[in-house]
GROMACS .gro file of C-alpha atoms in nm:
model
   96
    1UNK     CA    1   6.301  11.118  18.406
    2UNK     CA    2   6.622  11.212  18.193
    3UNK     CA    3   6.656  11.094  17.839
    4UNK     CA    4   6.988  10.967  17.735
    5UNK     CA    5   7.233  11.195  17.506
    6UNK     CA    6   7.234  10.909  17.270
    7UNK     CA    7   6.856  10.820  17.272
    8UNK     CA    8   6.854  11.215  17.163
    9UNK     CA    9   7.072  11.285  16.880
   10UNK     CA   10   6.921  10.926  16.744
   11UNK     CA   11   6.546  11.112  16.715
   12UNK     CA   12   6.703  11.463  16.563
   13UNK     CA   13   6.892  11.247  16.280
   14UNK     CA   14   6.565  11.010  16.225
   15UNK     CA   15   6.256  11.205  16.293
   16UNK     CA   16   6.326  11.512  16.017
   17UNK     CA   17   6.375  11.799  16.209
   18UNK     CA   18   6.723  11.892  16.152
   19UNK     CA   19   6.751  12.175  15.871
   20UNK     CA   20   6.983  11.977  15.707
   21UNK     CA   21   7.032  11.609  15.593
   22UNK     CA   22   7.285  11.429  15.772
   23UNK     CA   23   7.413  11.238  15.463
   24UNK     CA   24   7.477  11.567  15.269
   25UNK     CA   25   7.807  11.571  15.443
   26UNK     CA   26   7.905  11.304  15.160
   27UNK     CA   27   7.933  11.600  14.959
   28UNK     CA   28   8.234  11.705  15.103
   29UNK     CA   29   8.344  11.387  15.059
   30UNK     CA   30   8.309  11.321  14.670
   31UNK     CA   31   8.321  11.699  14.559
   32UNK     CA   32   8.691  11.630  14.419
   33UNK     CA   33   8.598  11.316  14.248
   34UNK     CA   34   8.295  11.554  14.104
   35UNK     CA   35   8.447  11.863  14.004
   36UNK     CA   36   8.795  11.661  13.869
   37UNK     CA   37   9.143  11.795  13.892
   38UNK     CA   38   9.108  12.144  13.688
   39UNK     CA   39   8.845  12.254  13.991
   40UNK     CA   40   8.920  12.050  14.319
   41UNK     CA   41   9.230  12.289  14.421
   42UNK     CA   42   9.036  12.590  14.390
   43UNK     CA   43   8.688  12.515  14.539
   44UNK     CA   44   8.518  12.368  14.810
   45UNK     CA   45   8.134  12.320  14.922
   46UNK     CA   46   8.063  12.533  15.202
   47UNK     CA   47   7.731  12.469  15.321
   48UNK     CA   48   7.427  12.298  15.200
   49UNK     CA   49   7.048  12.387  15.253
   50UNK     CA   50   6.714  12.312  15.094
   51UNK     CA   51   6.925  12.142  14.793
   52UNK     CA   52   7.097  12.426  14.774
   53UNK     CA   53   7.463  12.390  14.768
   54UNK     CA   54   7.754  12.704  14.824
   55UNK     CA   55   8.052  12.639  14.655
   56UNK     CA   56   8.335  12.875  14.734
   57UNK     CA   57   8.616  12.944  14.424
   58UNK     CA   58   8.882  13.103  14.463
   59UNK     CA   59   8.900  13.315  14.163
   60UNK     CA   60   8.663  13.495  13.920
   61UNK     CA   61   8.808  13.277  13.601
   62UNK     CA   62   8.698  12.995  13.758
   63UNK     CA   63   8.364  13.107  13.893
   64UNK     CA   64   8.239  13.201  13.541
   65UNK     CA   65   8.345  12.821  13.406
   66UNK     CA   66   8.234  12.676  13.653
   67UNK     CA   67   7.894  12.843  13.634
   68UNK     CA   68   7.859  12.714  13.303
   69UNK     CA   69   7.925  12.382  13.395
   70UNK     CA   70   7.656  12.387  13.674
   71UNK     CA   71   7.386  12.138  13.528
   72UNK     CA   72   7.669  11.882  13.467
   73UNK     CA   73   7.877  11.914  13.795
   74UNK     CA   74   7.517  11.903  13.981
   75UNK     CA   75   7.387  11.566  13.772
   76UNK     CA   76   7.754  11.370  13.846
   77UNK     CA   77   7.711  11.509  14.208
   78UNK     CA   78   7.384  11.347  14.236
   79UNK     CA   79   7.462  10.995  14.071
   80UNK     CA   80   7.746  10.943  14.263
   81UNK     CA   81   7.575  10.994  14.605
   82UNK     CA   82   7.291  10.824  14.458
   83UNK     CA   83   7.042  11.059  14.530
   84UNK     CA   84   6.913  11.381  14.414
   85UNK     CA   85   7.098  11.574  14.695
   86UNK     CA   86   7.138  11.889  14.520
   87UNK     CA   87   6.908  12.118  14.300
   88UNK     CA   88   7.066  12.453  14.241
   89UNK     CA   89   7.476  12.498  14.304
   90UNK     CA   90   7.576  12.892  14.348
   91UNK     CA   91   7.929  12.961  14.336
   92UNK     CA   92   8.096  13.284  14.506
   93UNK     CA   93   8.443  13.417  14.495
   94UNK     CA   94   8.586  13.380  14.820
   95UNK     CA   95   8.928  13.282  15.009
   96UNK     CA   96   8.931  12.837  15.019
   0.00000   0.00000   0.00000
């Protein structure tokens, strides 16, 4: 008996087993609203696992400040998606 594509995709996103939680992608969504105008033109999350969120930024200036601001950017990320989504952020130099 086939199982419908639907009926599939439903159980990955509900029953756990995806490596990754589907509402993370809010991330991507708020990070400018997060991060404010000084650091949304120059970085962007790419990727999230095990609460552990890459930010890419595009120069070394940046990376530094932004390293220091770490604790804060990661406790605004978390109240506005109004969960604790994230628990470490590491930021790399790399092309945005």
């Amino acid at each position: 008996e086939l199982t419908p594509l639907g009926d599939i995709i439903s159980g990955l996103l509900t029953d756990g087993t995806l490596p990754f939680n589907p509402d993370d992608v809010d991330i991507w969504n708020v990070w400018d609203e997060v991060v404010g105008e000084s650091f949304s033109g120059n970085t962007r999350p790419s990727g999230i696992r095990d609460k552990r969120l890459k930010v890419t930024v595009s120069d070394s200036i940046s990376l530094q400040e932004l390293k220091f601001r770490e604790s804060v950017i990661k406790e605004k990320l978390n109240e506005t998606l109004g969960r604790y989504a994230v628990d470490k952020i590491e930021f790399r130099v790399g092309s945005r």
